[in-house]
Structure formats: C-alpha cells, structure tokens
Coordinates of C-alpha atoms and ligand atoms in Angstrom, one line a residue:
M1 CA -46.7 -13.9 -19.8
N2 CA -47.6 -15.4 -16.4
A3 CA -49.7 -13.0 -14.6
R4 CA -49.3 -14.8 -11.5
R5 CA -46.6 -13.9 -9.0
V6 CA -44.0 -16.7 -9.0
A7 CA -41.9 -17.8 -6.0
I8 CA -39.1 -20.2 -5.3
V9 CA -38.9 -21.6 -2.0
T10 CA -35.5 -23.5 -1.3
G11 CA -35.9 -26.1 1.4
I12 CA -39.7 -26.3 0.6
S13 CA -39.5 -30.0 2.1
G14 CA -38.7 -28.5 5.6
Q15 CA -41.0 -27.2 8.4
D16 CA -41.2 -23.7 7.4
G17 CA -41.2 -24.5 3.6
S18 CA -44.4 -26.3 3.7
Y19 CA -46.1 -23.4 5.7
L20 CA -44.8 -20.8 3.3
A21 CA -45.9 -22.8 0.3
E22 CA -49.5 -23.0 1.8
E23 CA -49.2 -19.2 2.5
L24 CA -48.1 -18.2 -1.0
L25 CA -50.5 -20.8 -2.9
A26 CA -53.4 -19.1 -0.7
R27 CA -52.3 -15.5 -1.9
G28 CA -52.5 -16.9 -5.5
Y29 CA -48.7 -17.7 -6.2
E30 CA -47.2 -20.2 -8.6
V31 CA -44.9 -22.0 -6.2
H32 CA -41.7 -23.8 -7.0
G33 CA -39.7 -25.4 -4.5
T34 CA -36.1 -27.1 -4.2
C35 CA -35.5 -30.4 -2.6
R36 CA -32.2 -32.5 -2.8
G37 CA -33.9 -36.1 -2.9
K38 CA -31.7 -39.1 -2.6
N39 CA -29.2 -40.4 -5.2
G40 CA -30.3 -37.7 -7.6
V41 CA -34.0 -38.8 -7.5
V42 CA -36.5 -36.1 -6.5
P43 CA -39.3 -37.6 -4.4
R44 CA -42.9 -36.8 -5.6
T45 CA -44.7 -34.2 -3.7
S46 CA -47.1 -37.0 -2.5
E47 CA -44.3 -39.0 -0.9
L48 CA -43.2 -36.0 1.4
D49 CA -44.9 -35.9 4.6
R50 CA -45.0 -32.2 5.0
L51 CA -46.0 -31.5 1.4
A52 CA -48.3 -34.4 0.5
H53 CA -51.4 -32.4 1.0
L54 CA -50.2 -29.8 -1.7
D55 CA -49.6 -32.6 -4.3
G56 CA -50.5 -31.1 -7.8
R57 CA -50.4 -27.5 -6.4
I58 CA -46.6 -26.9 -6.3
T59 CA -43.5 -28.1 -8.5
L60 CA -40.4 -29.5 -7.1
H61 CA -36.9 -29.1 -8.7
P62 CA -34.0 -31.3 -7.6
I63 CA -31.4 -28.7 -6.6
D64 CA -28.6 -28.8 -4.1
I65 CA -27.7 -25.2 -3.1
V66 CA -24.0 -26.1 -2.9
D67 CA -24.4 -26.3 -6.8
F68 CA -24.1 -22.8 -8.4
A69 CA -24.9 -23.7 -11.8
S70 CA -28.1 -25.7 -11.0
V71 CA -29.5 -22.7 -8.9
R72 CA -28.7 -20.3 -11.7
D73 CA -30.4 -22.6 -14.2
L74 CA -33.5 -22.6 -12.0
L75 CA -33.8 -19.1 -11.9
K76 CA -33.6 -18.7 -15.8
Q77 CA -36.2 -21.8 -16.2
V78 CA -38.7 -20.4 -13.5
H79 CA -38.3 -16.7 -13.8
P80 CA -39.3 -15.8 -10.2
H81 CA -40.5 -12.6 -8.7
E82 CA -39.3 -13.8 -5.3
V83 CA -36.9 -16.3 -3.7
Y84 CA -37.2 -17.5 -0.2
N85 CA -34.0 -19.2 0.9
L86 CA -35.0 -21.5 3.8
A87 CA -32.6 -24.2 2.6
A88 CA -29.9 -25.1 5.3
Q89 CA -28.3 -27.5 7.6
S90 CA -30.6 -25.9 10.3
S91 CA -29.8 -27.8 13.5
V92 CA -27.4 -26.2 16.0
G93 CA -26.4 -29.8 17.5
L94 CA -25.5 -31.1 14.0
S95 CA -23.5 -28.2 13.3
W96 CA -20.9 -29.2 15.8
K97 CA -20.8 -32.6 14.3
Q98 CA -20.8 -31.3 10.7
P99 CA -19.4 -27.7 11.0
I100 CA -17.8 -27.6 7.3
E101 CA -20.9 -29.0 5.6
T102 CA -22.8 -26.4 7.7
G103 CA -20.7 -23.6 6.4
E104 CA -21.1 -25.0 2.8
V105 CA -24.8 -25.0 2.8
T106 CA -26.0 -22.4 5.4
A107 CA -23.3 -19.9 4.8
L108 CA -22.0 -20.0 1.2
G109 CA -25.3 -21.4 -0.2
V110 CA -26.5 -17.9 0.3
T111 CA -24.0 -16.4 -1.7
R112 CA -24.5 -18.8 -4.6
I113 CA -28.3 -17.8 -4.8
L114 CA -27.7 -14.0 -4.6
E115 CA -24.9 -14.3 -7.2
A116 CA -27.3 -16.4 -9.3
I117 CA -30.0 -13.8 -8.9
R118 CA -27.5 -10.9 -9.8
S119 CA -26.5 -12.7 -13.0
V120 CA -30.0 -13.7 -14.2
D121 CA -32.3 -10.9 -12.9
P122 CA -31.3 -8.7 -10.0
S123 CA -34.9 -7.5 -9.6
I124 CA -35.8 -10.7 -8.1
R125 CA -36.6 -10.2 -4.4
F126 CA -34.8 -12.3 -1.9
Y127 CA -35.7 -13.4 1.5
Q128 CA -32.9 -14.9 3.7
A129 CA -33.7 -17.1 6.8
G130 CA -31.7 -15.5 9.5
S131 CA -31.6 -16.9 13.1
S132 CA -31.6 -15.7 16.6
E133 CA -28.8 -18.1 17.0
M134 CA -26.8 -15.3 15.5
F135 CA -26.8 -13.4 18.6
G136 CA -25.1 -16.2 20.5
K137 CA -23.4 -14.8 23.5
I138 CA -25.8 -12.4 24.5
E139 CA -25.2 -9.4 26.7
E140 CA -28.4 -7.4 26.3
S141 CA -32.0 -8.5 26.3
P142 CA -34.2 -8.2 24.3
Q143 CA -32.6 -8.5 21.1
D144 CA -33.4 -6.2 18.1
E145 CA -31.9 -5.6 14.6
R146 CA -29.1 -3.4 16.3
T147 CA -28.1 -6.1 18.6
L148 CA -24.5 -7.4 18.1
F149 CA -23.9 -10.9 16.6
R150 CA -21.5 -13.1 18.7
P151 CA -22.4 -16.4 17.5
V152 CA -21.5 -19.4 19.7
S153 CA -22.1 -22.4 17.2
P154 CA -21.1 -23.3 13.7
Y155 CA -24.8 -22.8 12.6
G156 CA -24.8 -19.5 14.3
A157 CA -21.6 -18.4 12.6
A158 CA -22.8 -19.6 9.3
K159 CA -26.0 -17.7 9.6
V160 CA -24.1 -14.5 10.5
Y161 CA -22.3 -14.9 7.3
G162 CA -25.7 -15.5 5.4
H163 CA -27.1 -12.3 7.0
M164 CA -24.0 -10.1 6.3
I165 CA -23.8 -11.2 2.7
T166 CA -27.7 -10.5 2.2
A167 CA -26.9 -6.9 3.6
S168 CA -23.8 -6.7 1.2
Y169 CA -25.8 -7.4 -2.0
R170 CA -28.5 -5.0 -1.0
E171 CA -26.1 -2.2 -0.2
S172 CA -23.5 -2.9 -3.1
F173 CA -25.9 -3.9 -5.9
G174 CA -29.2 -2.3 -4.7
M175 CA -31.0 -5.6 -4.8
F176 CA -34.1 -6.0 -2.9
C177 CA -32.8 -8.6 0.0
C178 CA -34.0 -9.1 3.3
S179 CA -32.9 -11.3 6.2
G180 CA -35.4 -12.2 8.8
I181 CA -34.0 -12.8 12.2
L182 CA -36.2 -15.4 13.3
F183 CA -36.4 -16.7 16.8
N184 CA -37.4 -20.5 17.4
H185 CA -40.8 -21.6 15.8
E186 CA -42.3 -24.8 16.1
S187 CA -45.1 -26.8 14.9
P188 CA -46.3 -30.2 14.6
R189 CA -44.1 -30.5 11.3
R190 CA -40.7 -29.7 13.3
S191 CA -38.2 -32.5 13.0
V192 CA -37.9 -34.8 16.0
D193 CA -34.4 -33.8 16.2
F194 CA -35.5 -30.5 18.0
V195 CA -36.2 -30.3 21.7
S196 CA -39.9 -29.1 21.2
R197 CA -41.0 -32.1 18.9
K198 CA -38.7 -34.4 20.9
I199 CA -41.0 -33.5 23.9
T200 CA -44.2 -33.7 22.3
R201 CA -43.5 -37.0 20.3
T202 CA -42.3 -38.6 23.7
V203 CA -45.2 -37.4 25.8
A204 CA -47.7 -38.9 23.2
E205 CA -45.4 -42.3 23.2
I206 CA -45.8 -42.3 27.2
R207 CA -49.4 -41.3 27.4
H208 CA -50.0 -44.4 24.8
G209 CA -47.8 -46.8 27.0
R210 CA -45.1 -47.0 24.5
A211 CA -42.2 -45.3 26.4
T212 CA -41.7 -44.4 30.1
E213 CA -39.0 -41.7 30.0
L214 CA -38.1 -38.5 28.4
R215 CA -34.4 -37.7 28.5
L216 CA -33.5 -34.1 28.2
G217 CA -30.5 -31.7 28.6
N218 CA -30.7 -28.4 30.3
L219 CA -34.3 -27.9 31.7
A220 CA -33.4 -24.2 32.5
A221 CA -32.5 -23.2 29.0
Q222 CA -34.8 -20.5 27.7
R223 CA -36.4 -19.8 24.4
D224 CA -38.7 -17.3 22.7
W225 CA -41.0 -19.8 21.0
G226 CA -43.7 -19.1 18.4
F227 CA -45.8 -21.0 15.8
A228 CA -44.1 -21.5 12.3
G229 CA -47.4 -20.9 10.6
D230 CA -47.3 -17.3 12.0
Y231 CA -43.6 -16.8 11.3
V232 CA -43.9 -17.5 7.4
K233 CA -46.4 -14.7 7.1
A234 CA -43.6 -12.4 8.3
M235 CA -41.3 -13.7 5.7
Y236 CA -43.7 -12.9 2.7
L237 CA -44.5 -9.4 4.2
M238 CA -41.0 -8.5 4.2
L239 CA -40.7 -8.9 0.3
Q240 CA -43.8 -6.8 0.0
Q241 CA -42.6 -3.6 1.5
D242 CA -41.3 -0.4 -0.5
E243 CA -37.8 -0.8 0.9
P244 CA -35.6 -3.9 1.9
R245 CA -34.4 -4.1 5.5
D246 CA -33.7 -6.8 8.0
Y247 CA -36.4 -7.6 10.9
V248 CA -36.4 -9.4 14.2
V249 CA -39.3 -11.9 14.3
G250 CA -40.4 -13.4 17.6
T251 CA -42.9 -13.3 20.4
G252 CA -41.1 -11.1 22.8
V253 CA -42.0 -13.7 25.5
V254 CA -39.5 -16.5 26.9
H255 CA -40.2 -19.8 28.3
S256 CA -37.8 -22.5 29.6
V257 CA -37.6 -26.0 28.4
R258 CA -39.2 -27.1 31.9
D259 CA -42.3 -24.8 31.0
F260 CA -42.6 -26.6 27.7
V261 CA -42.3 -30.1 29.3
Q262 CA -44.7 -29.1 32.0
A263 CA -47.3 -27.7 29.6
A264 CA -47.0 -30.9 27.4
F265 CA -47.4 -33.3 30.3
D266 CA -50.3 -31.2 31.9
H267 CA -52.1 -31.5 28.5
V268 CA -52.2 -35.4 28.7
G269 CA -52.8 -35.5 32.6
L270 CA -49.4 -36.6 33.6
D271 CA -46.8 -35.3 36.0
W272 CA -43.5 -34.5 34.1
R273 CA -41.4 -35.3 37.3
D274 CA -42.4 -39.0 37.2
H275 CA -41.0 -39.2 33.4
V276 CA -38.1 -36.5 32.9
V277 CA -34.5 -37.6 33.3
V278 CA -32.0 -35.0 32.9
D279 CA -29.0 -36.2 30.9
P280 CA -25.8 -34.0 30.5
A281 CA -25.3 -35.9 27.3
F282 CA -28.0 -33.6 25.8
Y283 CA -26.2 -30.3 27.0
R284 CA -25.1 -27.9 24.3
P285 CA -21.4 -27.1 24.3
A286 CA -22.6 -23.4 24.7
D287 CA -26.2 -22.4 25.3
P288 CA -27.1 -18.8 24.7
K289 CA -28.8 -16.9 27.6
L290 CA -31.7 -14.6 27.7
V291 CA -32.8 -15.2 24.2
V292 CA -35.9 -12.9 23.8
A293 CA -37.0 -10.9 20.6
D294 CA -38.0 -7.3 20.5
P295 CA -40.3 -7.6 17.4
T296 CA -41.3 -3.9 17.5
A297 CA -40.1 -3.1 14.0
A298 CA -42.0 -6.3 12.6
R299 CA -45.1 -5.1 14.2
E300 CA -45.0 -1.4 13.2
Q301 CA -43.8 -1.7 9.8
L302 CA -44.9 -5.0 8.8
G303 CA -48.1 -5.1 10.9
W304 CA -47.2 -8.6 12.0
E305 CA -48.3 -10.1 15.2
P306 CA -47.9 -13.8 16.3
E307 CA -51.5 -15.2 16.4
V308 CA -50.7 -18.6 18.3
S309 CA -49.7 -18.5 22.0
F310 CA -47.1 -20.7 23.6
E311 CA -49.8 -22.9 25.4
E312 CA -52.0 -23.2 22.2
L313 CA -48.6 -24.2 20.2
V314 CA -47.7 -27.0 22.8
R315 CA -51.3 -28.3 22.8
M316 CA -51.4 -28.4 18.9
M317 CA -48.1 -30.2 18.8
V318 CA -49.1 -32.8 21.8
D319 CA -52.5 -33.4 19.9
T320 CA -50.9 -34.2 16.6
D321 CA -48.4 -36.5 18.2
L322 CA -50.9 -38.3 20.1
A323 CA -52.9 -38.8 16.9
I324 CA -49.8 -40.1 15.0
V325 CA -48.7 -42.3 17.8
R326 CA -52.3 -43.8 18.0
D327 CA -52.3 -44.5 14.1
E328 CA -48.8 -46.1 14.2
I329 CA -50.1 -48.6 17.2
A330 CA -53.3 -49.2 15.0
T331 CA -51.2 -50.0 11.9
E332 CA -48.8 -52.3 14.0
S333 CA -51.8 -54.1 15.5
E334 CA -53.3 -54.7 11.8
R335 CA -50.1 -56.0 10.9
A336 CA -49.8 -58.4 13.8
L337 CA -53.2 -59.9 12.8
P338 CA -52.9 -63.3 11.1
S339 CA -53.7 -62.7 7.3
R340 CA -57.0 -63.8 6.4
R341 CA -57.3 -66.4 3.5
V342 CA -59.2 -65.2 0.5
A343 CA -61.4 -68.2 -0.8
Ligands
NAP401 P1 -35.7 -27.5 8.3 O1 -37.0 -28.2 8.6 O2 -34.5 -28.2 8.6 O3 -35.7 -27.4 6.6 C1 -34.4 -27.0 5.9 C2 -34.6 -27.6 4.5 O4 -33.3 -27.2 3.8 C3 -34.6 -29.2 4.6 O5 -35.9 -29.6 4.4 C4 -33.6 -29.5 3.3 O6 -34.4 -30.2 2.4 C5 -33.1 -28.4 3.1 N1 -31.6 -28.5 2.8 C6 -30.7 -28.9 3.4 N2 -29.5 -28.9 2.9 C7 -29.7 -28.4 1.6 C8 -28.9 -28.4 0.4 N3 -27.7 -28.6 0.5 N4 -29.4 -27.8 -0.7 C9 -30.9 -27.5 -1.0 N5 -31.7 -27.7 0.3 C10 -31.1 -28.3 1.4 O7 -35.6 -26.0 8.8 P2 -36.8 -25.1 9.1 O8 -37.2 -25.3 10.6 O9 -38.0 -25.2 8.1 O10 -36.2 -23.7 8.9 C11 -36.2 -23.0 7.7 C12 -35.0 -22.0 7.7 O11 -35.2 -21.1 8.8 C13 -33.6 -22.7 8.0 O12 -32.7 -22.0 7.1 C14 -33.3 -22.6 9.3 O13 -31.9 -22.6 9.7 C15 -34.0 -21.1 9.5 N6 -34.5 -21.0 10.9 C16 -35.3 -21.9 11.4 C17 -35.9 -21.6 13.0 C18 -36.7 -22.4 13.4 O14 -37.2 -22.2 14.7 N7 -37.3 -23.3 12.8 C19 -35.3 -20.3 13.4 C20 -34.3 -19.4 12.8 C21 -34.0 -19.7 11.6 P3 -34.0 -31.6 1.6 O15 -33.2 -32.5 2.6 O16 -35.1 -32.2 1.1 O17 -33.2 -31.1 0.5

C-alpha cells in the first residue's frame, strides 16, 4: 500500500493549481492533476508554462469535469486521500459571455466530483474553491463566513451553487467537505485576462518601449488582494483539521485598482498618469463594492496568515513581467539577425 498521502488537484494547470502542487509536493504528497488539453491530447507537464518546473514530479490526467464517468474513473484509479477542486471557468468577465458553460463547469462540475467521491470512497476529503464574488451586492463589510451571498455575475452565482452543494454533502452524508471563500489572489502566474496581470504585463511593455498606454475600466474599484502562494496553504490546512467547515481567506486590507497601477508604475520609475487611459468598455456590468475579508476564523483555527504584502506582490509581478518582456525582445532580435551560413 502507498504510504504517501495522495492528492488530486483539478485545474492543476491554473495559477493556484501550480502553487498547490508545489505545496503538496513539499509536504511529501503524491500529486495528480487534471487538465483538459486540446482535442483530447493532454500536454506534457514540460509543455505547460506554470508546471514545466514540476516535470516528472506530478501526473497529469485528461479529465474534463463536465464528464462524470471520467471523474469517477480517476478516483478509482488514483485512490486519493484528498481532492482539491480548483477547476472552473474562473473569469467573471467571461462568465457574462459564457454563462451556460460557466454554470456547467463552475457549478455542476462540483456536484459531479462530490457524487463521484460519494460513490467511490466517501472518506476522501474535498476542498472546493469558493470565491468572494459569491458575496456580490455587499451590504456589510468586512465579510466573514456568515455574510449573506448575493452574487451579481454568472460566475458568482455558479460559485454559490458550488459552495452550497459542498455544504449539502457535508451535512447530508457526513463527508469531509470544505469550501474556501477566497478573496482575490494574484501572482506572476496569473493569466493576463485578469486586471492585476494586465497591469503588470503592460507596465513592463511600456518600460521596455513596446507599448505606450494601459487601458483600464473603473480605477476606483477596490479589492482585497493577496498572493496565491499564501492562499494555497490555507486550502491545504482546511483539509487537515479535525472537523470540516468553510473559511474566509483574505488579507483584510483593501486597495483600489488605482493603488495597484500606481505601485506598479512607481516600481519602474514612471508616472501612471502619463500612460493610463480609462475606457468604459472595461467597466463590469456590476462591480461589487467594499469587498474586504474578515479572516479571523482562518487565523485562529487554521493558524493561517498571509506572508506577502500588497506592495511585495505588485513588485514581484512587475519584476517577473520585466524579465519576460526582456527575454521576448532578445528572442525577437535573435530571430531578426540574418542566419549565419555553416561552412
Ligand atoms: P485559473 O488559473 O483560471 O485555473 C482554472 C483551471 O481550471 C484552468 O487551468 C483550467 O485548466 C481548469 N478548467 C477549466 N474548465 C475545466 C473543465 N471543464 N474541466 C477541467 N478543468 C477545467 O484559476 P485560478 O486563479 O488558479 O483559481 C483556482 C480556483 O479558485 C478557480 O476555481 C477559481 O474560480 C477560484 N478562485 C480564484 C480566485 C483568484 O483570485 N485567483 C479567487 C477566488 C476563487 P485547463 O484549461 O488546462 O483544463
């Protein structure tokens, strides 16, 4: 029998999946991950930007969580102790363009995994990636585990369903299921579809002379932003407790998009006012107000604290993007050189 703890991370190719895989490997776990791939072909770990450094240390499986049978078969094959469900259509903006697909994956995908666990081995511990977007139309701040959910996007609504069905399986079947209500967390591995990475990537391009402007929506929008590497530790801790429950995970500090922009431009010695253009096309149909976490339960019961500050996070992301853009420019210059003839 395998003496190592075994975990499955759905959505391992995403931002959080890559950090969680590192965290679990560091703790001695055997780590399996799901990845949809393209046209039924799963990429090799070495081909995935966020996972290439873990090549040979994790096992990828070609699973789409809209397919119940393949989720159930994976559980039978791998026999995990823990399942972390990070797979989702995770963009609020895209959820307005793809509300049905968002519901299929982000909401019903959770039920498929829970039902597969129940039928294969109900002692498997389950983590569901919930979101502060579930709070939506907020009337009280800060938000904790008792705050009312009033989602204002298809993504938020789908995550509420995922949260509720996780609680239902815990209450009805006594399964060890937890939902983390995570506030925004970023990193150099964040997709450029998200405002934080769009800012740091564009600032790097402007600094290297490849772009001149950064087009953004509502600069006054506020978020409780933390570092993804810190937040995956909370996911792990939730599944190690004696009793399952849900936790709010955030820093408890808010910053505006303008603060993020200013910190990023300051770091490269530029004035953001010279480059930022406010474009109403990037406004959200409904932008939640006063989103800020009260992470008291996570601090007191999990012993969890964020370690990376907002300023450190912005600098880390800008520095990484400066290096990426510099490498891209170097590669383009090499390609532009006339090829040398080999004698
Ligand atoms: P992400 O980078 O978008 O990763 C999500 C992953 O889900 C993708 O890599 C994708 O992998 C996978 N996926 C999408 N549809 C799938 C499907 N039908 N079947 C299987 N896999 C599918 O998101 P993240 O930032 O790491 O976030 C992780 C989770 O936390 C998500 O559920 C997100 O909604 C939630 N969350 C994130 C934040 C945040 O600030 N980052 C805050 C609160 C909650 P493939 O395309 O390779 O299959």
